[in-house]
XYZ file of C-alpha atoms in Angstrom:
646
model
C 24.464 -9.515 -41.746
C 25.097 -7.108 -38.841
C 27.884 -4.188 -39.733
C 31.058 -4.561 -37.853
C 30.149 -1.743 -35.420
C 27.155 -3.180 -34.174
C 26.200 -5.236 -31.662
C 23.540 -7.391 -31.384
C 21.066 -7.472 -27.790
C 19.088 -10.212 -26.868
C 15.474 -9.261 -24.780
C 13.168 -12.212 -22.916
C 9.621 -10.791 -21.778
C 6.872 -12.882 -20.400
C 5.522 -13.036 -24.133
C 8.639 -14.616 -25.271
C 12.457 -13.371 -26.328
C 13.652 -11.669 -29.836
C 16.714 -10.176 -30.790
C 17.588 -6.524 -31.996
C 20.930 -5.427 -33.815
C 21.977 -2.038 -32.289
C 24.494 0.999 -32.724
C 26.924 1.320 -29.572
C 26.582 4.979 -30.237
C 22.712 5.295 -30.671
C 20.434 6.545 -28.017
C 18.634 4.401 -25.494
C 14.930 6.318 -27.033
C 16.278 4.293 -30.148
C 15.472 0.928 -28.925
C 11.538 2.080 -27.927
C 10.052 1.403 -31.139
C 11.577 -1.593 -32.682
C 10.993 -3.312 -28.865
C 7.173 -2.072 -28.990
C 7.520 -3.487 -32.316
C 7.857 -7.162 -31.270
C 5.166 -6.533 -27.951
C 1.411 -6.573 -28.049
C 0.190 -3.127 -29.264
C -1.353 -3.147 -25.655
C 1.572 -2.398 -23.977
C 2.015 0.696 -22.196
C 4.986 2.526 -23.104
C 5.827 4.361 -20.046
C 5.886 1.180 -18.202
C 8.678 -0.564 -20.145
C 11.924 -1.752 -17.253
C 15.178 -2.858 -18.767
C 16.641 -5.541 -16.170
C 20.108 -7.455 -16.436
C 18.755 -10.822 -14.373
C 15.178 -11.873 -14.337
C 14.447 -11.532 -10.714
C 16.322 -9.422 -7.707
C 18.583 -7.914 -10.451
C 18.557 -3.665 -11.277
C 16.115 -2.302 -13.110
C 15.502 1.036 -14.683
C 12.815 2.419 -16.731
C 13.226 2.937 -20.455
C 12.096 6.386 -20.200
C 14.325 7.176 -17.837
C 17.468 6.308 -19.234
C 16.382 8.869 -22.505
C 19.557 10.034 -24.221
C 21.855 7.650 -22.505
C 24.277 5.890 -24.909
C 24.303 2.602 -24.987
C 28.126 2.050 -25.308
C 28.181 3.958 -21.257
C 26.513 1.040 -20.118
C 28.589 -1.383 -21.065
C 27.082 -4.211 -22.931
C 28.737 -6.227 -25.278
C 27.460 -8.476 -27.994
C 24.828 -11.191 -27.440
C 23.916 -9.914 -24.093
C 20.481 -10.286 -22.882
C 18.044 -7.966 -21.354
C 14.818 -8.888 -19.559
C 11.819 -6.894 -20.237
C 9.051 -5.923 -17.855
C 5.828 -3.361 -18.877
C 2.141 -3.213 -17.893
C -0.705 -3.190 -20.077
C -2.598 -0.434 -20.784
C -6.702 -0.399 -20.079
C -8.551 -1.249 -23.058
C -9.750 2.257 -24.142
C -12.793 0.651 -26.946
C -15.502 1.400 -24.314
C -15.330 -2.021 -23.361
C -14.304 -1.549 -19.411
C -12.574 -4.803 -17.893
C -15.231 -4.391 -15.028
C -17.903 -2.189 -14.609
C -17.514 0.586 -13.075
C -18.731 0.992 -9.306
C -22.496 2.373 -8.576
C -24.049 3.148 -5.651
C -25.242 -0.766 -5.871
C -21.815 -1.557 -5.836
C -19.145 0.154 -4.254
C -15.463 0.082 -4.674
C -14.464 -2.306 -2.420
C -16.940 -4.851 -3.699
C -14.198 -8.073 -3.473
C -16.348 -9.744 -0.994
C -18.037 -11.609 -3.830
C -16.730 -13.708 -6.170
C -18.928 -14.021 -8.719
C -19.207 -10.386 -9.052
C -22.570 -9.409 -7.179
C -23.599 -6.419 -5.963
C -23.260 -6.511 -2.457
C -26.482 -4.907 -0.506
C -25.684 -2.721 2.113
C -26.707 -4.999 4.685
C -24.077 -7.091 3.937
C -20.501 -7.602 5.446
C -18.228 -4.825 4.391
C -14.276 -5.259 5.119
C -13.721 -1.750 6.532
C -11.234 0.523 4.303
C -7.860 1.935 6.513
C -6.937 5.705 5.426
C -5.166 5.762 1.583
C -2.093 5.180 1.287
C 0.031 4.644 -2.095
C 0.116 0.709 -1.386
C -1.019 -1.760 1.550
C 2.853 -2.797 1.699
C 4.175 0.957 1.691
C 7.335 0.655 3.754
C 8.375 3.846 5.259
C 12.091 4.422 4.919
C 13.700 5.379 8.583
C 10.379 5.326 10.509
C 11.760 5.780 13.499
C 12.882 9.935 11.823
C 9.621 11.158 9.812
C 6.257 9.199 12.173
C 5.414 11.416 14.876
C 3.917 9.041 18.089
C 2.044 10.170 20.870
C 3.694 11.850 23.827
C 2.972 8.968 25.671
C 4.683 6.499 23.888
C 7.753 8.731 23.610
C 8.086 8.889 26.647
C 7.603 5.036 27.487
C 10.851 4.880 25.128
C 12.749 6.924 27.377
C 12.214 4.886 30.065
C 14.670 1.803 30.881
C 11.684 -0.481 32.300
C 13.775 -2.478 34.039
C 12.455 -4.267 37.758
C 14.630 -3.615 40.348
C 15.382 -6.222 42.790
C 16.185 -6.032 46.415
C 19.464 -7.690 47.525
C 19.172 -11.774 48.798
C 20.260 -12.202 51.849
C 20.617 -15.886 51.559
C 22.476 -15.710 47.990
C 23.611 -12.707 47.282
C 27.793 -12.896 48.749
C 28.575 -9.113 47.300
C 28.860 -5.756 49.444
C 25.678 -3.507 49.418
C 27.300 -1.907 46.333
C 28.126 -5.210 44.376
C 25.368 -7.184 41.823
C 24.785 -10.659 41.264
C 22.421 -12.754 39.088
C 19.987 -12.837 41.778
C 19.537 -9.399 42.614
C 20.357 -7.997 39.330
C 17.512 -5.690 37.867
C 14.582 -8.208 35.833
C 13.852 -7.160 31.670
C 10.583 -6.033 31.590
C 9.470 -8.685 29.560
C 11.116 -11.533 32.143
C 9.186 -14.434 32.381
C 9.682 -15.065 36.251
C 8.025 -11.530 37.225
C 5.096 -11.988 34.870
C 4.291 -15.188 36.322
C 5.122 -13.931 40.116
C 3.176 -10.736 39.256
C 0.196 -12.928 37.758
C 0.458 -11.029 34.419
C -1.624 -12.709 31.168
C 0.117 -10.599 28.524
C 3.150 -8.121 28.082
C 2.512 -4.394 27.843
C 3.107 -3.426 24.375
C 6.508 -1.464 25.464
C 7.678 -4.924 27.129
C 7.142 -6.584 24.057
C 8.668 -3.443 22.122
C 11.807 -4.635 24.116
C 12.171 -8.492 23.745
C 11.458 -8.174 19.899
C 14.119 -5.635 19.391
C 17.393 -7.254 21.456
C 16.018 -10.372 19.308
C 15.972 -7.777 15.746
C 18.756 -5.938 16.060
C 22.076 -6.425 17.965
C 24.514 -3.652 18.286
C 27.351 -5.572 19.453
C 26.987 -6.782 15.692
C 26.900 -3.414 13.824
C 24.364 -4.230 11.558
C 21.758 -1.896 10.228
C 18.720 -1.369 12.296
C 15.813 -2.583 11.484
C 12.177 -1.968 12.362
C 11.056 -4.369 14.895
C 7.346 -4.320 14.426
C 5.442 -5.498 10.910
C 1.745 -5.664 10.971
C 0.481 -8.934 9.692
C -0.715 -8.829 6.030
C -3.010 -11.504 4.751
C -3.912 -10.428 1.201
C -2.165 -10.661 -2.112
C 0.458 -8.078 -2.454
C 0.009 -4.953 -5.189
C 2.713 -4.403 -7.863
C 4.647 -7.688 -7.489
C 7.296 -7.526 -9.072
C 7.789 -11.039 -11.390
C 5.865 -9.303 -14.179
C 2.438 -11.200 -14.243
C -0.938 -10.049 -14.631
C -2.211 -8.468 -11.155
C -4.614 -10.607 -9.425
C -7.301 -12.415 -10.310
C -5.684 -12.511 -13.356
C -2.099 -13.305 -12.171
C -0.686 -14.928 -8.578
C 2.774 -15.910 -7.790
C 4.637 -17.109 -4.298
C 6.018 -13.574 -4.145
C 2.507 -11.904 -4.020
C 0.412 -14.436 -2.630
C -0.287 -14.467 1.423
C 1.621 -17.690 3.240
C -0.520 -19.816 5.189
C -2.015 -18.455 8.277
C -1.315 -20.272 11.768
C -3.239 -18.796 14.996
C -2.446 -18.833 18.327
C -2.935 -17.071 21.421
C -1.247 -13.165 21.257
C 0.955 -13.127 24.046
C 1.033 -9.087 23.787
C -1.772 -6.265 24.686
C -1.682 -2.632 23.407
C -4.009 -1.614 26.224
C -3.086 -3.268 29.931
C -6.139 -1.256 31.946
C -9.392 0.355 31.324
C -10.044 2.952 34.154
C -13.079 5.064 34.264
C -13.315 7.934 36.079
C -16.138 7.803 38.210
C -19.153 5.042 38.178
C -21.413 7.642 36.890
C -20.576 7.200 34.040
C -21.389 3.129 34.064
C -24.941 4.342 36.136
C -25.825 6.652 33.236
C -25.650 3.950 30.298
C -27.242 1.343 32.497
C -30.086 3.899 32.970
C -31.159 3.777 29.634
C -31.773 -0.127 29.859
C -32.762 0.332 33.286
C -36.156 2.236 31.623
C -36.363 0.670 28.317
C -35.263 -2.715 28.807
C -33.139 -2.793 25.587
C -29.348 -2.518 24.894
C -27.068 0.507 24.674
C -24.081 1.467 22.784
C -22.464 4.330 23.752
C -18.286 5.459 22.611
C -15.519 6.602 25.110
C -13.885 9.518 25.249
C -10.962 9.704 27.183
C -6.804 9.548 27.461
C -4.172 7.355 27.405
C -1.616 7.129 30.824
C 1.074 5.280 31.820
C -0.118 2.220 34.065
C 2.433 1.141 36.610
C 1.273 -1.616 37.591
C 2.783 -3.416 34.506
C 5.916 -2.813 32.962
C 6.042 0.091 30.772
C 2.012 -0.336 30.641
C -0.742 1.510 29.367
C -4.038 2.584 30.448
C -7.035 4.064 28.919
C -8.643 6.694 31.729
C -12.649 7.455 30.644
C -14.284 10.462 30.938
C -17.162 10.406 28.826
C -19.315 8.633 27.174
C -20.996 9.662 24.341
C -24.184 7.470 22.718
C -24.731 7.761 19.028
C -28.028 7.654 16.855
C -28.690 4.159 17.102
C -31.382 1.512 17.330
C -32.100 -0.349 20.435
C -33.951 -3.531 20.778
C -33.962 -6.252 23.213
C -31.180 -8.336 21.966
C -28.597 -5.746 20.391
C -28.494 -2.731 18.732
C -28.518 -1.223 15.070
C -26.259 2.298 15.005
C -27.579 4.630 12.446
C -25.699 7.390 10.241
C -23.516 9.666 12.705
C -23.384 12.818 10.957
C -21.806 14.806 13.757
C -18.900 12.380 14.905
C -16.216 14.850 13.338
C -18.056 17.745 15.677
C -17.770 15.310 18.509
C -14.252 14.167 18.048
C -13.230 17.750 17.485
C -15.388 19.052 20.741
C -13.301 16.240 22.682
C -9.204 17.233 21.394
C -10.269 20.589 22.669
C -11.551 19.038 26.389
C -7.556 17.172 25.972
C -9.563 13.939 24.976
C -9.967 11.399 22.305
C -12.186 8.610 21.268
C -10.392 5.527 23.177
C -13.289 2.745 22.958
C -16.714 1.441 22.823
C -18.898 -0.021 25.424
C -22.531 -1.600 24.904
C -24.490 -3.660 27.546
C -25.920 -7.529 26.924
C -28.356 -7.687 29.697
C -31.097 -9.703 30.105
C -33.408 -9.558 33.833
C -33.385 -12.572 35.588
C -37.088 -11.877 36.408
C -36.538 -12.936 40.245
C -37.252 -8.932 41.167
C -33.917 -8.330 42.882
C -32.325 -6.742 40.216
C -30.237 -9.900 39.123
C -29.459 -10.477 35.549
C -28.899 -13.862 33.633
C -25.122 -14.736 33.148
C -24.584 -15.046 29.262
C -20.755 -14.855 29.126
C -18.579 -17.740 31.255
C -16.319 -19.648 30.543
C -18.534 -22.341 28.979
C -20.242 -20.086 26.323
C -18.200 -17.091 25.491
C -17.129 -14.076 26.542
C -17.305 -11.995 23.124
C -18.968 -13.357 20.270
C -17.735 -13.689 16.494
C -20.143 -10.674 15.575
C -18.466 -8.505 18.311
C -14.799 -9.657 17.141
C -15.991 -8.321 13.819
C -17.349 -4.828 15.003
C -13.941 -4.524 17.307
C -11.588 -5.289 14.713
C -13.456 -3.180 12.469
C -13.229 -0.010 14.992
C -9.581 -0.940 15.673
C -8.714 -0.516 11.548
C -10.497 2.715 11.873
C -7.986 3.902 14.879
C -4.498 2.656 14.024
C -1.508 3.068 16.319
C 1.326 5.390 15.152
C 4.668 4.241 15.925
C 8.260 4.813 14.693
C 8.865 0.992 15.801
C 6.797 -0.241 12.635
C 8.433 -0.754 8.573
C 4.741 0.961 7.845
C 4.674 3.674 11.114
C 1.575 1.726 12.414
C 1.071 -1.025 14.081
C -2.321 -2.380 16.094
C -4.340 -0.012 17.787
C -4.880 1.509 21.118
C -9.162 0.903 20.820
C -10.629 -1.015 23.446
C -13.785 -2.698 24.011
C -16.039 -3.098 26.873
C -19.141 -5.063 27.960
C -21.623 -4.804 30.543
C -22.920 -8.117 30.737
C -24.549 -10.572 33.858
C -21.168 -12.252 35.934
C -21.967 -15.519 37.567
C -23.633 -14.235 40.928
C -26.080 -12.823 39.128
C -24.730 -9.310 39.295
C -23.258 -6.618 36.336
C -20.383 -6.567 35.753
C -17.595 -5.129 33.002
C -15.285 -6.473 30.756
C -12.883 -4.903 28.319
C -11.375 -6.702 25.497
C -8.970 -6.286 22.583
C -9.104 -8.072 19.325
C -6.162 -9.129 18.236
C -3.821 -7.933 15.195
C -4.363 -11.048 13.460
C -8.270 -10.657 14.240
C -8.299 -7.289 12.282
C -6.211 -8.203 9.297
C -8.594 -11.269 8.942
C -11.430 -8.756 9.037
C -9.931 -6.512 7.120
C -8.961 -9.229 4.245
C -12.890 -10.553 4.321
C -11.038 -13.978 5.251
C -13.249 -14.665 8.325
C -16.680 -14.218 9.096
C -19.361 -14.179 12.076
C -21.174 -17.304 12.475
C -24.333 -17.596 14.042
C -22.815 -19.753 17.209
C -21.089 -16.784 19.159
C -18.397 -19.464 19.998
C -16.695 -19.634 16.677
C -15.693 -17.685 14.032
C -16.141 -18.956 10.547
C -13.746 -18.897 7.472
C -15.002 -17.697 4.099
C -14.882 -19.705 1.106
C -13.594 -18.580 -2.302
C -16.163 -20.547 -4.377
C -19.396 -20.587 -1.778
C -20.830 -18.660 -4.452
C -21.648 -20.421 -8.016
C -21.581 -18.728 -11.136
C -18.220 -16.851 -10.508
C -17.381 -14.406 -13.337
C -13.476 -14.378 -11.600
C -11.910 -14.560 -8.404
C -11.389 -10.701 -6.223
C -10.631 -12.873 -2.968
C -7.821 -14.688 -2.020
C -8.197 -17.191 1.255
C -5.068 -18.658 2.175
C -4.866 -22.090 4.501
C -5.629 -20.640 8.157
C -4.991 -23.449 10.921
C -4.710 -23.116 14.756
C -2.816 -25.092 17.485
C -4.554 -26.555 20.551
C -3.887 -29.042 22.930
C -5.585 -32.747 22.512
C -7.447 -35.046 24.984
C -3.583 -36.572 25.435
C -2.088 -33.822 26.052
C -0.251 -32.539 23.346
C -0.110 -29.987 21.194
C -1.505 -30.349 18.013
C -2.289 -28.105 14.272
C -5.902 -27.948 13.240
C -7.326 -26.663 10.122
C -9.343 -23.605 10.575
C -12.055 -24.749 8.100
C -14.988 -24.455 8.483
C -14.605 -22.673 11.865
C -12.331 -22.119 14.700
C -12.949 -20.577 18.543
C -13.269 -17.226 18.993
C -10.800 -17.624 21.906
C -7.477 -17.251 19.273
C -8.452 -13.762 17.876
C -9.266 -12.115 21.281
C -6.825 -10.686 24.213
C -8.870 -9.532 28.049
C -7.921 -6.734 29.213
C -8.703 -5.365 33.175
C -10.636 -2.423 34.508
C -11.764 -0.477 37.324
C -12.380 2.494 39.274
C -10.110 5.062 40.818
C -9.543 4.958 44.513
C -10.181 8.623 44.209
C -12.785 9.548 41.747
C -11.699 12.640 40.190
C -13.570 13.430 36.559
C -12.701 16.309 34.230
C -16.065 16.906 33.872
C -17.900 17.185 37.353
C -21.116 18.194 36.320
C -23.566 15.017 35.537
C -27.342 17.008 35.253
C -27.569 17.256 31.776
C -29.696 15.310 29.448
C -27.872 12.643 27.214
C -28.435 12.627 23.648
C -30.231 10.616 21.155
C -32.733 9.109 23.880
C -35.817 10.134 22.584
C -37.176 6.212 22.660
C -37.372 7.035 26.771
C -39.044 10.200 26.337
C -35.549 12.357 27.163
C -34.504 14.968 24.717
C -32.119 17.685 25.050
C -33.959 20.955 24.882
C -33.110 24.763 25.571
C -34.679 25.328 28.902
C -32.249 21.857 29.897
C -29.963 23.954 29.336
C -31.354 27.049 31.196
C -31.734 25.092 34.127
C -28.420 24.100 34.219
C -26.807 27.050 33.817
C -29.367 28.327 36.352
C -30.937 30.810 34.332
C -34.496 32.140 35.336
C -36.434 34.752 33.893
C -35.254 38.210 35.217
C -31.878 36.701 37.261
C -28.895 34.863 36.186
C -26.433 33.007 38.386
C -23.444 33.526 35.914
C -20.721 32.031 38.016
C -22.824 29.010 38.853
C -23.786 28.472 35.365
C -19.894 28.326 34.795
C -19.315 26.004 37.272
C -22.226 24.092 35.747
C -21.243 23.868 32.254
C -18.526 21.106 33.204
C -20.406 18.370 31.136
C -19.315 16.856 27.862
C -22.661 16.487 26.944
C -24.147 19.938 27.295
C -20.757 21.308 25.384
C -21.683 19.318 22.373
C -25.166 20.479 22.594
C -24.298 24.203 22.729
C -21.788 23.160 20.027
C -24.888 22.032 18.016
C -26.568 25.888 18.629
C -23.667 27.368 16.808
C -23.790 30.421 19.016
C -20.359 30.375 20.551
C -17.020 31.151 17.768
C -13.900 28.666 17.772
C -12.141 30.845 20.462
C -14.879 30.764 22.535
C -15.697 27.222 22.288
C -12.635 26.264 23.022
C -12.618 28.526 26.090
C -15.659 26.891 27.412
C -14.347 23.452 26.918
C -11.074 24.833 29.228
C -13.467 26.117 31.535
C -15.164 22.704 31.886
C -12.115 20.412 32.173
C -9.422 22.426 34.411
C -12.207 24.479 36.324
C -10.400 27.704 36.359
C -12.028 30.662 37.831
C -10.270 32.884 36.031
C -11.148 31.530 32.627
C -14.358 31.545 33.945
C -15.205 34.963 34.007
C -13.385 35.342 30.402
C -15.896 33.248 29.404
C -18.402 35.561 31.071
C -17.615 38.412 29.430
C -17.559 37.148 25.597
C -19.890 37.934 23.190
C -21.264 34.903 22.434
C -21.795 33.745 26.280
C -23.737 36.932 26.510
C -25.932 36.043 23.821
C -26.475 32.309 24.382
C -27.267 33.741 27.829
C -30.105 36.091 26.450
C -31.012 33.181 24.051
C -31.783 31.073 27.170
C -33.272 33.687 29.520
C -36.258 34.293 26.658
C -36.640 30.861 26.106
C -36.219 29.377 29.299
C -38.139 28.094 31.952
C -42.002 29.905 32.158
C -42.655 31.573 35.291
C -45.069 29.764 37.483
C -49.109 30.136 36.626
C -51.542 32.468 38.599
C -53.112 30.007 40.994
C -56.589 29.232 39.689
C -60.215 29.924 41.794
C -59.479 25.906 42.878
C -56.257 26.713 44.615
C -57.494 29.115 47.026
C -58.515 28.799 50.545
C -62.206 27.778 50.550
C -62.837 28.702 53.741
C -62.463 32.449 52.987
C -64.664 32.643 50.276
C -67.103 29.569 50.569
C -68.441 29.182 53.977
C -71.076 26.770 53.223
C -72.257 23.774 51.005
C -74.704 25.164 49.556
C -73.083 28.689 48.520
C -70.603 26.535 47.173
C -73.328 24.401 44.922
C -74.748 27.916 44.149
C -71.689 29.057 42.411
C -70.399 26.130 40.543
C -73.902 25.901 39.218
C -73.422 29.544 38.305
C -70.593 29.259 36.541
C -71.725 26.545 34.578
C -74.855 29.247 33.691
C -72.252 31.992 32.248
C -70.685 29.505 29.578
């Protein structure tokens, strides 16, 4: 029988309940070992949480409370205590799951049976770390730093002015009515006057958050923005087993429903000058097989939308890759760090991808075939996949987001046959939902570009235990009669609900950072073009005995021939980023700093050694006959001659 000073606690855990008989005045510590007493042995100590209700109630680690009495808390006799702890690893050399190889990597949940995956296969691509996929960031909007851009989108009011009616408008030219009153950016009537497909990201920004939060309520704000997240949630907290072992409705994904994004991070794709376009479609202009090729560029405001954004090109840099007829295969890019880096100091960053799908109509006019309308496709399930991989890689920072990020700014572009037999580009986005399907190994390319297909949890037989959860996906389209209808997803769905078209185009004055387009572009050694050192003598006009310094500054204006001297490591970091001043804001008087480093000067005497050969002595042949051979014969007489010395 308990003394009359005690008291006498009651604990539940998910391996049942038991009772303990405690001092008011002992320690919290105290109750560690007779509770590990009635667990598994296990359990990990550290991980033991006292809770007063089993779910949504407050709970505080064991550890934590230490020397705490338990009469300061408060409890009285026959209360009850919910317990909650983790298990440790079993430490016998007998690993739950073996441990990754080069055979099988990390992220090998593609499977479910446990397979190696090959590295041809299907990877989901991996986002930076972070401490949890659901991290939420606590007052977003005060620790994510955006890009200038974007703050200074927020500063804007976006509104559409409107000019007064003179048929309903009653007011004095200082008054305001509902018909001339300024439009939201996001109003309905201007995007359909202005023939707009989507809202700018910013307009979006807007009609979510007078929707979110209200301030003629006082509430706490709230982050507008939450990326979707289709897998099963880390760390739930109801106490079970993580998955495979364990799943609850708190930590499992809801069902997925698609439709059309009405939203587009990007609004315009503008490249700077139609060189650029000329130069990749040279490559399959020679070989007759695709190109891939990255672009480097900036983001600007686009005012042609509300609050838009537009991507401006200025290079285009093509990676060690594979070409063949009907696509391409990109190999290992060892130097993309040294590119990206060579392109923040030029003021530019990697904004998209473009790659060509063009096949010769064969009627020797230069048409090409038209692949993409609106009866076939206009990007395939394969290409989804590699955009919504790339976007992952290049999320968008923004204080607007729980998680600071949300979708990404990468775009997309193909240069493809249009329906008059011409070529013509198109940029593309996929959308959020695209990439978190991607990224959650939920969908997959099918081998009809029209559809995209959804993976199965038990295609494979033999499973060992399930690593991938696939929740219901449906989609919503509208029947022969009319009406709107749900459709499950399974087996396969159109590609049309996971992508969002973007336009392009040219500027009406072409103006390029980089106005120098004579240098060699890299990694085309299958046409017989490789960057070499007297490319770069000759572009820099540098000949043997006489340099045109100021001309070779003016020349050096090419992305491509800065990575290449990049590649030499001749030039220091201070110099390096000199030259890539130089090239994009043309300044004279950088120039001749540039002149008059040390490293110039020796990547200068580099070059004039190694540069172009002087021009050969003329040989016997190239003469003028008629001064030394005057007749047939002579000349017989010393051909036969020389033959007679050898």
């Amino acid at each position: 029988m308990a003394n009359s000073g005690s008291i006498l606690l009651r604990f539940e855990s998910r391996e049942g309940q038991f009772r303990l008989t405690v001092s008011p005045n002992d320690d919290f510590s105290s109750l560690l070992s007779p509770i590990l007493d009635k667990l598994p042995k296990n359990v990990d100590s550290t991980s033991l949480v006292l809770s007063n209700q089993a779910h949504g109630g407050e709970e505080r680690l064991l550890s934590s409370l230490g020397s705490t009495k338990i009469s300061r808390v408060g409890f009285r006799h026959g209360d009850k205590l919910y317990l909650k702890f983790a298990e440790q690893a079993p430490m016998n050399g007998h690993s739950a799951a073996p441990k990754p190889t080069s055979s099988q990597p990390h992220n090998s949940t593609n499977r479910l049976n446990g397979i190696p995956i090959l590295p041809a296969e299907d990877l989901p691509i991996l986002l930076p770390p972070q401490t949890s996929p659901t991290t939420v960031i606590k007052n977003p909007w005060e620790v994510v730093r955006q890009s200038p851009l974007d703050d200074s989108l927020d500063k804007q009011d976006g509104k559409i002015s409107r000019p007064k009616d003179q048929k309903m408008c009653r007011h004095g030219p200082k008054g305001m009515c509902d018909y001339c009153m300024p439009l939201e950016p996001y109003a309905p009537e201007h995007l359909e006057n202005k023939k707009i497909k989507h809202l700018s990201f910013h307009s979006h920004l807007r009609k979510i958050n007078s929707a979110t939060n209200k301030p003629e309520l006082k509430s706490s704000y709230m982050p507008p923005l939450s990326e979707p997240y289709y897998r099963v949630k880390r760390d739930c907290p109801s106490g079970h087993p993580p998955w495979p072992e364990g799943i609850c409705t708190k930590c499992q994904p809801s069902a997925i429903t698609l439709q059309a994004q009405p939203f587009r991070m990007v609004d315009y794709v503008e490249f700077s000058t139609p060189t650029l376009i000329n130069s990749l479609l040279d490559y399959w202009r020679k070989s007759g097989s695709q190109r891939l090729g990255f672009l480097y560029g900036r983001y600007e405001a686009y005012t042609e939308v509300p609050l838009g954004i537009k991507a401006v090109v200025e290079a285009i840099y093509e990676p060690p890759q594979a070409d063949e007829i009907d696509g391409c295969t990109l190999h290992e890019w060892e130097n993309e760090k040294d590119i990206d880096d060579i392109a923040r100091l030029c003021g530019l960053q990697k904004v998209g991808v473009i790659f060509t799908d063009l096949i010769d109509a064969g009627a020797g006019d230069g048409t090409v075939i038209c692949k993409r309308h609106i009866d076939s496709y206009y990007l395939s399930s394969l290409e989804i996949a590699f955009a919504s991989r790339l976007q992952a890689q290049n999320p968008k920072a923004t204080k607007w987001s729980d998680t600071g990020r949300f979708g990404s700014n990468f775009v997309t572009c193909v240069l493809s046959g249009d329906e008059d037999g011409g070529i013509a580009i198109s940029a593309f986005q996929a959308s959020n939902s695209a990439v978190e399907m991607i990224r959650a190994d939920i969908v997959e390319a099918s081998a009809d570009p029209s559809v995209m297909l959804v993976r199965s949890e038990d295609d494979d037989e033999g499973s060992i235990g399930q690593t991938r959860y696939i929740p219901e996906v449906f989609y919503r389209r509208i029947n022969e009669h009319g009406a709107s209808v749900q459709e499950n997803a399974k087996p396969s769905f159109p590609v049309e609900y996971l992508l969002v078209t973007l336009t392009y185009g040219f500027p009406t004055e072409s103006n390029p950072v980089f106005n120098s387009a004579e240098f060699t572009i890299e990694n085309r050694a299958a046409i017989g073009e490789s960057q070499e050192l007297r490319d770069v003598a000759k572009n820099l006009s540098i000949r043997p005995g006489r340099i045109d310094a100021e001309k070779g500054v003016r020349s050096a204006s090419n992305f491509h021939l800065i990575c290449f001297l990049h590649s030499m490591g001749i030039l220091s970091q201070e110099e390096e980023a000199l030259l890539c001043r130089v090239a994009t804001t043309h300044d004279i008087s950088d120039g001749f700093q540039l002149i008059n480093t040390p490293g110039w000067a020796t990547l200068l005497a580099i070059l004039q050694e190694s540069g172009e050969r002087p021009p050969k002595r003329p040989s016997p042949s190239t003469f003028d006959r008629n001064k030394f051979i005057h007749t047939d014969e002579e000349q017989l007489t010393k051909r036969f001659k020389g033959a007679s010395l050898k």
